[in-house]
């Protein structure tokens, strides 16, 4: 049976076996369709259950199944110990202190040899009990339990503390996580203060999940985040970076960062962003620097741009507060140099958060160049070429995408006005090679070799004349033909040869004009 109506077997507060049946109509959340659970995950559960162990799907994947969202990863919890899990599966790895065994699978049969692309890892963890946490991050000790509720009670949020057995449709939900999924609420399992003190990374997880799922944070949980925000200093920069990255990559990063500001968590992650709060800009802007950075980021998320574009978006005006000056002459604020200073500040922030070097350099470079001059009425193609040299061919379109986000972030409605499209067409033009004599499969030296002609205008004429023929018929661009044809052309008088060469020159010019025209029309500009 593929469709499992889980609501018929919700068991609040009971362990597997004794099921209380009640049916509720919950239109906001999905029935779990087992088809959405990959075969290898179901097989891994079956292997454990056939060996008489209890085994459930648990955590984020169950939450996502209820929401009808594709889970990121699959977690199984079981009564088997790590040793027993390893014995049951041919290919596993076990390299942590918390009992989680990774099972390597790839579809058909568990443990079969996998190609790199088909490899999937399902994480299997024994029901776990945790001791005190004296470092605000790791339990001092863990032990295995035979009771699923022990395992669910150590989990962070109610929506993440539901266990589900696809084989029977049984759901264990002692903390009413299904109700919170329905109410779209992130709420701690048990005492919020206690849970955040145990593991301060949960502070970030709460906000990241709220922005990933578009959920609210329960009032008590939220108050507790504010109260305990300072505990984040006890969490390693790498873990904070990972959660920050996940938040930036959600569909609603603007919401996530606003929540981080309101709960004061942002103080402990990127305090530099807070300096933009209340920093009024010049007349071109409707928002303060903080909100403008956020809106720029949000547009990059709306466009589903990758991490480096999103980080460049949130940091692009990071140094506006420190470079703002009032200009009497302009009767307005100026921000000269905020791009140069900003490139450095973005690098410092990302180094502090232990982002990889390559990503850090890339984002710093985008922030540095985000102010490129793009007034197409004044700009020349060589200025566009210089910008491409500065940022690299591979980055130029991302830089333009960043500029579009920046524009939308100021509150202007139109994504690509005429001037921007014109600029884009100039970039494409600069990226394309112009039509030149270099495209010929011969050159002046070869012509002199085969015709025994000495250097002089006839050699250039012959090249242009050959070019004219190749433009007419590209199949003639072939060494043997060109050699023979050069010998014939040299027999012509200089006047006759020049006439042919002029046709070639004209043809080349027309070809280049045509190429630019094509590019302009592709971008709908003239
Ligand atoms: P994602 O959608 O990013 O996968 P997730 O909730 O599944 O979100 P994971 O990091 O995959 O997050 O963790 C899987 C499960 O493990 C969580 O749903 C939760 O039950 C539990 N968990 C993870 N991190 C913590 C933590 N710091 N404290 C308590 N429980 C946690
Ligand atoms: Mg997960």
Coordinates of C-alpha atoms and ligand atoms in Angstrom, one line a residue:
X1 CA 0.0 0.0 0.0
X2 CA 1.6 3.3 -1.1
X3 CA -0.7 5.9 0.3
X4 CA -0.5 5.7 4.1
X5 CA -3.0 7.8 6.0
X6 CA -0.9 8.5 9.0
X7 CA -3.6 10.5 10.9
X8 CA -5.4 7.3 11.6
X9 CA -2.6 6.0 13.8
X10 CA -1.2 9.1 15.6
X11 CA 0.0 8.0 19.0
X12 CA 0.6 10.9 21.3
X13 CA 2.7 9.9 24.2
X14 CA 2.8 6.2 23.6
X15 CA 5.5 3.8 22.5
X16 CA 5.1 1.6 19.4
X17 CA 2.6 -1.0 19.6
X18 CA -0.2 0.5 21.7
X19 CA -1.9 2.6 19.1
X20 CA -4.7 5.0 19.9
X21 CA -6.7 5.8 16.8
X22 CA -8.3 9.1 16.2
X23 CA -9.0 10.8 13.0
X24 CA -8.6 14.5 12.5
X25 CA -9.0 16.5 9.4
X26 CA -5.9 18.5 8.8
X27 CA -6.0 20.0 5.4
X28 CA -2.8 22.1 5.8
X29 CA -0.5 19.1 6.0
X30 CA 0.0 16.3 3.7
X31 CA -0.7 12.6 4.0
X32 CA 2.6 10.8 3.6
X33 CA 2.9 9.1 0.3
X34 CA 5.5 6.3 0.6
X35 CA 6.4 6.8 -3.0
X36 CA 8.2 9.9 -1.8
X37 CA 10.5 7.8 0.3
X38 CA 13.4 6.4 -1.8
X39 CA 13.6 2.6 -2.2
X40 CA 16.9 2.3 -0.5
X41 CA 15.6 4.1 2.6
X42 CA 12.6 1.8 2.8
X43 CA 15.0 -1.2 2.3
X44 CA 17.3 0.0 5.1
X45 CA 14.3 0.2 7.4
X46 CA 13.2 -3.3 6.3
X47 CA 16.6 -4.8 6.9
X48 CA 16.6 -3.5 10.5
X49 CA 12.9 -4.5 11.1
X50 CA 13.4 -8.0 9.6
X51 CA 16.2 -8.5 12.1
X52 CA 13.7 -7.8 14.9
X53 CA 14.9 -4.2 15.7
X54 CA 12.5 -1.3 15.9
X55 CA 13.3 1.3 13.2
X56 CA 11.7 4.6 12.3
X57 CA 12.3 7.5 10.0
X58 CA 12.9 10.5 12.2
X59 CA 13.7 14.2 12.3
X60 CA 13.7 16.6 9.4
X61 CA 12.7 14.0 6.8
X62 CA 9.4 13.1 8.6
X63 CA 8.6 16.8 9.0
X64 CA 9.3 17.4 5.3
X65 CA 7.2 14.4 4.3
X66 CA 4.2 15.9 6.2
X67 CA 4.8 19.2 4.5
X68 CA 5.1 17.6 1.1
X69 CA 8.6 19.0 0.7
X70 CA 11.5 16.9 -0.6
X71 CA 13.7 16.0 2.4
X72 CA 17.4 17.0 2.3
X73 CA 18.6 13.8 3.9
X74 CA 17.2 10.7 5.5
X75 CA 17.6 9.7 9.2
X76 CA 16.7 6.4 10.7
X77 CA 16.6 5.7 14.4
X78 CA 16.6 2.2 15.7
X79 CA 17.0 -0.1 18.8
X80 CA 20.0 -1.7 17.1
X81 CA 23.4 -0.6 18.5
X82 CA 26.1 0.7 16.1
X83 CA 27.8 -2.7 16.1
X84 CA 24.5 -4.4 15.2
X85 CA 23.9 -1.9 12.5
X86 CA 27.3 -2.4 11.0
X87 CA 26.8 -6.2 11.0
X88 CA 23.5 -5.9 9.1
X89 CA 24.8 -3.8 6.2
X90 CA 27.7 -4.7 3.9
X91 CA 29.0 -1.1 3.4
X92 CA 29.0 1.3 6.3
X93 CA 31.1 3.9 7.9
X94 CA 31.2 4.9 11.5
X95 CA 33.4 7.8 12.5
X96 CA 31.7 9.8 15.2
X97 CA 31.1 9.6 18.9
X98 CA 27.3 9.8 18.7
X99 CA 26.4 6.3 17.4
X100 CA 25.5 7.4 13.8
X101 CA 26.3 4.8 11.2
X102 CA 26.3 5.9 7.6
X103 CA 24.9 3.2 5.3
X104 CA 26.2 3.4 1.7
X105 CA 23.5 2.4 -0.8
X106 CA 22.7 3.0 -4.4
X107 CA 19.2 1.9 -5.2
X108 CA 18.8 -1.7 -6.1
X109 CA 20.5 -3.7 -3.4
X110 CA 22.0 -2.5 -0.3
X111 CA 25.8 -2.7 -0.4
X112 CA 26.1 -3.3 -4.1
X113 CA 29.0 -1.4 -5.7
X114 CA 27.9 2.1 -6.5
X115 CA 29.0 4.5 -9.1
X116 CA 29.8 7.9 -7.6
X117 CA 26.7 9.6 -8.9
X118 CA 24.2 6.9 -7.6
X119 CA 25.7 6.8 -4.1
X120 CA 23.3 7.6 -1.3
X121 CA 24.0 7.7 2.4
X122 CA 21.3 6.9 4.9
X123 CA 22.2 7.8 8.5
X124 CA 21.2 5.2 11.1
X125 CA 21.5 6.1 14.8
X126 CA 20.5 4.1 17.8
X127 CA 17.8 5.5 20.1
X128 CA 20.0 7.9 22.0
X129 CA 19.9 9.4 25.5
X130 CA 22.1 12.4 26.3
X131 CA 23.7 13.5 29.5
X132 CA 24.4 17.1 30.6
X133 CA 26.0 19.5 28.2
X134 CA 28.7 21.4 30.0
X135 CA 30.1 23.2 26.9
X136 CA 26.8 24.5 25.4
X137 CA 27.3 22.4 22.4
X138 CA 28.2 18.7 23.0
X139 CA 26.6 16.2 25.4
X140 CA 29.2 15.0 28.0
X141 CA 28.2 11.4 27.2
X142 CA 25.6 9.6 25.2
X143 CA 24.1 6.2 25.8
X144 CA 21.7 3.9 23.9
X145 CA 18.1 3.4 24.8
X146 CA 15.4 0.9 23.9
X147 CA 12.6 3.5 24.1
X148 CA 11.8 5.7 21.1
X149 CA 10.6 8.5 23.3
X150 CA 14.0 8.9 24.9
X151 CA 15.3 9.5 21.5
X152 CA 12.6 12.0 20.5
X153 CA 13.0 13.9 23.7
X154 CA 16.6 14.8 23.0
X155 CA 15.7 16.4 19.6
X156 CA 15.6 20.2 19.2
X157 CA 12.1 21.2 18.0
X158 CA 8.8 19.5 18.2
X159 CA 8.4 19.4 14.4
X160 CA 11.7 17.5 14.3
X161 CA 10.7 15.0 17.0
X162 CA 8.3 12.8 15.2
X163 CA 9.0 9.2 14.3
X164 CA 7.3 7.4 11.4
X165 CA 7.3 3.8 10.2
X166 CA 6.4 3.7 6.6
X167 CA 5.8 -0.1 6.7
X168 CA 2.9 0.2 9.2
X169 CA 2.0 3.9 9.0
X170 CA 2.7 4.2 12.7
X171 CA 3.5 7.8 13.9
X172 CA 5.1 8.6 17.3
X173 CA 4.5 12.2 18.2
X174 CA 4.8 12.7 21.9
X175 CA 5.5 16.5 21.7
X176 CA 2.6 17.3 19.3
X177 CA 4.9 18.1 16.5
X178 CA 2.2 17.4 13.9
X179 CA 0.1 20.1 15.5
X180 CA 3.0 22.5 15.3
X181 CA 3.6 21.6 11.7
X182 CA 0.0 22.4 11.1
X183 CA 0.3 25.7 13.0
X184 CA 3.6 26.3 11.3
X185 CA 5.5 26.9 14.5
X186 CA 9.1 26.2 15.6
X187 CA 8.9 25.2 19.3
X188 CA 11.5 23.7 21.5
X189 CA 11.0 20.1 22.9
X190 CA 10.6 20.8 26.6
X191 CA 12.2 23.8 28.3
X192 CA 13.5 26.2 25.7
X193 CA 16.1 27.7 28.1
X194 CA 17.4 24.3 29.0
X195 CA 17.6 23.2 25.4
X196 CA 19.5 26.3 24.2
X197 CA 21.8 26.0 27.1
X198 CA 22.6 22.4 26.2
X199 CA 23.4 23.3 22.6
X200 CA 23.6 26.9 21.6
X201 CA 23.7 26.0 17.9
X202 CA 20.0 25.3 18.3
X203 CA 19.5 29.1 18.5
X204 CA 20.6 29.4 14.9
X205 CA 18.8 26.2 13.8
X206 CA 15.5 27.7 15.1
X207 CA 15.8 30.7 12.9
X208 CA 17.2 28.9 9.9
X209 CA 14.3 26.4 10.1
X210 CA 11.8 29.2 10.5
X211 CA 13.1 30.8 7.3
X212 CA 13.6 27.5 5.4
X213 CA 10.0 26.4 6.2
X214 CA 8.4 29.8 6.4
X215 CA 7.3 29.0 10.0
X216 CA 6.9 31.4 12.9
X217 CA 8.8 30.9 16.1
X218 CA 6.7 30.1 19.2
X219 CA 6.6 33.0 21.6
X220 CA 8.3 31.2 24.5
X221 CA 11.0 29.8 22.2
X222 CA 11.6 33.2 20.7
X223 CA 11.9 34.9 24.1
X224 CA 14.4 32.3 25.1
X225 CA 16.5 32.9 21.9
X226 CA 16.7 36.5 22.8
X227 CA 17.7 35.7 26.4
X228 CA 20.3 33.2 25.4
X229 CA 21.7 34.8 22.3
X230 CA 25.1 35.3 23.9
X231 CA 25.6 31.6 24.3
X232 CA 26.4 31.5 20.6
X233 CA 30.0 32.6 21.4
X234 CA 30.5 29.0 22.7
X235 CA 29.8 27.5 19.4
X236 CA 32.5 26.9 16.8
X237 CA 32.7 29.4 14.0
X238 CA 32.5 26.6 11.5
X239 CA 29.1 25.4 12.8
X240 CA 27.8 28.9 12.9
X241 CA 29.0 29.4 9.4
X242 CA 27.2 26.2 8.2
X243 CA 23.9 27.4 9.7
X244 CA 24.4 30.9 8.4
X245 CA 25.0 29.4 4.9
X246 CA 21.9 27.3 5.1
X247 CA 19.9 30.4 6.2
X248 CA 21.3 32.4 3.3
X249 CA 20.3 29.5 0.9
X250 CA 16.7 29.3 2.1
X251 CA 13.9 30.9 0.0
X252 CA 13.3 33.6 2.7
X253 CA 16.7 34.8 3.9
X254 CA 15.5 38.3 4.4
X255 CA 13.1 36.9 7.0
X256 CA 15.8 34.8 8.6
X257 CA 18.2 37.8 9.0
X258 CA 15.4 40.0 10.3
X259 CA 14.7 37.4 12.9
X260 CA 18.4 37.2 13.7
X261 CA 18.5 41.0 14.2
X262 CA 15.3 41.0 16.4
X263 CA 16.5 38.2 18.6
X264 CA 20.0 39.8 18.8
X265 CA 21.7 36.7 17.4
X266 CA 23.2 38.7 14.5
X267 CA 25.4 40.6 17.0
X268 CA 27.3 37.3 17.4
X269 CA 27.5 36.4 13.7
X270 CA 27.8 39.5 11.5
X271 CA 27.5 42.6 13.7
X272 CA 28.8 44.7 10.7
X273 CA 25.4 44.3 9.1
X274 CA 23.7 46.0 12.1
X275 CA 25.7 49.2 11.5
X276 CA 23.5 49.8 8.4
X277 CA 20.4 50.1 10.6
X278 CA 19.0 53.6 10.3
X279 CA 21.7 54.7 7.9
X280 CA 19.7 56.9 5.5
X281 CA 21.0 56.9 2.0
X282 CA 20.9 59.4 -0.9
X283 CA 17.8 60.3 -2.9
X284 CA 18.1 57.3 -5.2
X285 CA 17.2 55.0 -2.3
X286 CA 14.0 54.4 -0.4
X287 CA 15.5 52.2 2.3
X288 CA 18.2 52.4 4.9
X289 CA 21.5 50.5 4.3
X290 CA 20.4 47.5 6.4
X291 CA 17.1 47.0 4.6
X292 CA 18.7 47.6 1.2
X293 CA 21.3 44.9 1.8
X294 CA 18.5 42.6 2.9
X295 CA 16.3 43.3 -0.1
X296 CA 19.2 42.8 -2.4
X297 CA 19.8 39.4 -0.8
X298 CA 16.2 38.5 -1.0
X299 CA 16.0 39.2 -4.7
X300 CA 19.1 37.0 -5.2
X301 CA 17.2 34.2 -3.4
X302 CA 14.0 34.9 -5.5
X303 CA 16.2 34.3 -8.5
X304 CA 17.7 31.2 -6.9
X305 CA 21.2 32.5 -7.4
X306 CA 24.1 30.4 -5.9
X307 CA 25.7 31.1 -2.6
X308 CA 28.5 33.4 -3.8
X309 CA 26.0 35.8 -5.5
X310 CA 23.8 35.8 -2.3
X311 CA 26.8 36.5 0.0
X312 CA 27.9 39.3 -2.4
X313 CA 24.4 40.6 -2.3
X314 CA 24.2 40.8 1.5
X315 CA 27.7 42.2 1.8
X316 CA 27.8 44.5 -1.2
X317 CA 27.1 47.8 0.8
X318 CA 28.6 46.6 4.1
X319 CA 30.9 49.6 4.2
X320 CA 28.4 52.3 3.3
X321 CA 27.9 53.4 7.0
X322 CA 31.6 54.0 7.5
X323 CA 32.1 55.8 4.1
X324 CA 29.0 58.0 4.2
X325 CA 29.7 61.8 4.0
X326 CA 27.4 64.7 3.6
X327 CA 28.2 66.7 0.4
X328 CA 27.0 70.4 0.6
X329 CA 27.6 70.7 -3.1
X330 CA 25.3 67.8 -3.9
X331 CA 23.0 68.5 -0.9
X332 CA 23.0 64.7 -0.4
X333 CA 25.0 61.9 1.0
X334 CA 27.9 60.3 -0.8
X335 CA 29.5 56.9 -0.2
X336 CA 32.8 57.2 -2.1
X337 CA 35.1 54.2 -1.8
X338 CA 32.4 52.0 -0.1
X339 CA 33.1 49.3 -2.8
X340 CA 36.9 49.2 -2.1
X341 CA 36.5 49.3 1.7
X342 CA 33.6 46.8 1.4
X343 CA 35.7 44.3 -0.5
X344 CA 38.1 44.2 2.4
X345 CA 35.4 44.1 5.1
X346 CA 33.6 41.3 3.3
X347 CA 36.8 39.3 3.2
X348 CA 37.4 39.9 7.0
X349 CA 33.9 38.8 7.8
X350 CA 34.2 35.6 5.7
X351 CA 37.6 34.8 7.1
X352 CA 36.3 35.2 10.6
X353 CA 33.4 32.8 9.8
X354 CA 35.9 30.3 8.3
X355 CA 34.5 30.3 4.8
X356 CA 36.7 28.6 2.3
X357 CA 39.4 30.9 0.8
X358 CA 38.2 30.6 -2.8
X359 CA 34.7 31.6 -1.9
X360 CA 35.9 34.4 0.3
X361 CA 38.1 35.9 -2.5
X362 CA 35.3 35.6 -5.0
X363 CA 32.7 37.5 -2.8
X364 CA 35.3 40.1 -1.8
X365 CA 36.0 40.6 -5.6
X366 CA 32.2 41.0 -6.4
X367 CA 31.8 43.5 -3.6
X368 CA 34.9 45.4 -4.8
X369 CA 33.5 45.7 -8.4
X370 CA 29.8 46.0 -7.8
X371 CA 29.8 49.7 -8.6
X372 CA 31.0 49.2 -12.2
X373 CA 30.1 52.2 -14.4
X374 CA 27.3 51.2 -16.8
X375 CA 26.0 54.3 -18.4
X376 CA 25.9 53.0 -21.9
X377 CA 25.6 56.5 -23.3
X378 CA 29.1 57.2 -22.1
X379 CA 30.8 53.9 -21.8
X380 CA 33.0 52.4 -24.5
X381 CA 33.5 48.8 -25.5
X382 CA 37.0 48.9 -24.2
X383 CA 35.8 50.0 -20.7
X384 CA 33.6 46.9 -20.8
X385 CA 36.6 44.8 -21.8
X386 CA 38.6 46.2 -18.9
X387 CA 35.9 45.3 -16.4
X388 CA 35.9 41.7 -17.8
X389 CA 39.6 41.6 -17.4
X390 CA 39.3 42.7 -13.7
X391 CA 36.6 40.2 -12.7
X392 CA 37.3 37.4 -15.2
X393 CA 35.1 36.1 -18.0
X394 CA 33.6 33.4 -15.8
X395 CA 32.3 36.0 -13.3
X396 CA 31.0 38.8 -15.5
X397 CA 27.4 37.6 -15.7
X398 CA 27.2 36.9 -11.9
X399 CA 28.4 40.5 -11.4
X400 CA 25.6 41.8 -13.7
X401 CA 23.1 39.6 -11.8
X402 CA 24.3 41.1 -8.6
X403 CA 23.8 44.6 -10.1
X404 CA 20.2 43.7 -11.0
X405 CA 19.6 42.5 -7.4
X406 CA 21.1 45.7 -6.1
X407 CA 18.7 47.7 -8.3
X408 CA 15.7 45.7 -7.2
X409 CA 17.0 46.1 -3.6
X410 CA 16.6 49.9 -3.9
X411 CA 12.9 49.4 -4.5
X412 CA 12.8 50.0 -8.2
X413 CA 10.3 47.7 -9.9
X414 CA 11.9 46.9 -13.2
X415 CA 14.5 44.3 -13.4
X416 CA 16.2 45.0 -16.7
X417 CA 15.6 48.5 -18.1
X418 CA 16.9 49.5 -21.5
X419 CA 20.3 50.7 -20.3
X420 CA 21.1 47.5 -18.4
X421 CA 20.1 45.4 -21.4
X422 CA 22.4 47.6 -23.6
X423 CA 25.2 47.0 -21.1
X424 CA 24.6 43.3 -21.2
X425 CA 24.7 43.3 -25.0
X426 CA 28.1 45.2 -24.8
X427 CA 29.4 42.5 -22.5
X428 CA 28.4 39.8 -24.9
X429 CA 30.0 41.8 -27.7
X430 CA 33.2 42.1 -25.7
X431 CA 33.1 38.3 -25.0
X432 CA 32.7 37.4 -28.7
X433 CA 35.7 37.5 -31.0
X434 CA 35.4 40.0 -33.8
X435 CA 35.7 38.8 -37.4
X436 CA 39.3 39.4 -38.4
X437 CA 42.0 38.1 -40.8
X438 CA 43.1 35.7 -38.0
X439 CA 40.2 33.5 -38.9
X440 CA 41.8 32.7 -42.2
X441 CA 43.8 29.4 -42.3
X442 CA 46.7 31.2 -43.8
X443 CA 48.7 34.3 -43.0
X444 CA 51.1 36.8 -44.6
X445 CA 54.2 34.7 -43.9
X446 CA 52.7 31.6 -45.5
X447 CA 51.5 33.6 -48.6
X448 CA 55.0 35.0 -49.0
X449 CA 56.4 31.4 -48.8
X450 CA 54.1 29.9 -51.4
X451 CA 54.1 32.9 -53.8
X452 CA 57.8 34.0 -53.2
X453 CA 56.4 37.5 -52.9
X454 CA 58.5 40.0 -50.9
X455 CA 57.0 42.1 -48.1
X456 CA 54.8 44.9 -49.5
X457 CA 51.1 45.9 -49.9
X458 CA 50.3 43.0 -52.3
X459 CA 50.6 40.5 -49.4
X460 CA 48.0 42.4 -47.4
X461 CA 45.8 42.7 -50.5
X462 CA 46.0 39.0 -51.2
X463 CA 45.0 38.2 -47.6
X464 CA 41.9 40.5 -47.8
X465 CA 41.0 39.1 -51.2
X466 CA 41.2 35.5 -49.8
X467 CA 39.1 36.7 -46.9
X468 CA 36.4 37.9 -49.4
X469 CA 36.2 34.5 -51.0
X470 CA 36.0 32.7 -47.6
X471 CA 33.2 35.0 -46.6
X472 CA 31.3 34.0 -49.7
X473 CA 32.1 30.3 -49.2
X474 CA 33.5 29.2 -45.8
X475 CA 34.4 25.8 -47.2
X476 CA 37.3 27.5 -49.0
X477 CA 39.0 28.3 -45.7
X478 CA 41.3 25.4 -46.2
X479 CA 45.1 25.5 -46.5
X480 CA 45.6 23.8 -49.9
X481 CA 43.0 25.9 -51.6
X482 CA 44.3 29.1 -50.0
X483 CA 47.9 28.4 -51.1
X484 CA 46.9 27.7 -54.7
X485 CA 44.6 30.7 -54.8
X486 CA 47.3 33.0 -53.4
X487 CA 49.6 32.0 -56.3
X488 CA 46.9 32.9 -58.8
X489 CA 46.0 36.2 -57.1
X490 CA 49.6 37.3 -57.1
X491 CA 49.5 37.1 -60.9
X492 CA 46.9 40.0 -61.0
X493 CA 48.0 43.6 -61.3
X494 CA 48.2 45.5 -58.1
X495 CA 45.1 47.6 -59.0
X496 CA 43.0 44.4 -59.7
X497 CA 44.2 42.8 -56.5
X498 CA 43.4 46.0 -54.5
X499 CA 39.9 46.0 -55.9
X500 CA 39.4 42.4 -54.6
X501 CA 41.0 43.3 -51.3
X502 CA 38.6 46.3 -50.8
X503 CA 35.7 43.9 -51.2
X504 CA 37.2 41.7 -48.5
X505 CA 37.6 44.7 -46.1
X506 CA 34.1 45.9 -46.7
X507 CA 32.8 42.3 -46.1
X508 CA 34.7 42.1 -42.9
X509 CA 33.2 45.4 -41.6
X510 CA 29.7 44.3 -42.6
X511 CA 30.2 41.0 -40.8
X512 CA 31.2 42.8 -37.6
X513 CA 28.3 45.2 -37.8
X514 CA 26.0 42.3 -38.4
X515 CA 27.4 40.4 -35.4
X516 CA 26.8 43.4 -33.1
X517 CA 23.3 43.9 -34.6
X518 CA 22.5 40.3 -33.8
X519 CA 23.7 40.7 -30.2
X520 CA 21.8 44.0 -29.8
X521 CA 18.6 42.4 -31.0
X522 CA 19.1 39.4 -28.7
X523 CA 19.0 41.9 -25.8
X524 CA 16.1 43.9 -27.4
X525 CA 18.2 47.1 -27.8
X526 CA 19.2 49.1 -30.8
Ligands
LIG1 P1 17.5 19.9 7.1 O1 16.2 20.2 6.4 O2 18.5 20.9 7.0 O3 18.0 18.5 6.9 P2 16.9 18.8 9.7 O4 16.0 19.2 10.8 O5 16.7 17.5 9.1 O6 17.0 20.0 8.7 P3 19.5 17.8 10.3 O7 20.8 18.5 10.6 O8 19.4 16.9 9.1 O9 18.4 18.9 10.3 O10 19.2 16.9 11.6 C1 18.3 15.8 11.6 C2 17.5 15.8 12.9 O11 18.4 15.6 14.0 C3 16.7 17.0 13.2 O12 15.5 17.0 12.6 C4 16.6 16.9 14.7 O13 15.6 15.9 15.1 C5 18.0 16.3 15.1 N1 19.0 17.4 15.4 C6 19.8 17.9 14.5 N2 20.6 18.8 15.1 C7 20.2 18.9 16.4 C8 20.6 19.6 17.5 N3 21.6 20.5 17.5 N4 19.9 19.4 18.7 C9 19.0 18.5 18.8 N5 18.5 17.8 17.7 C10 19.1 18.0 16.6
LIG2 MG1 17.8 16.6 7.7

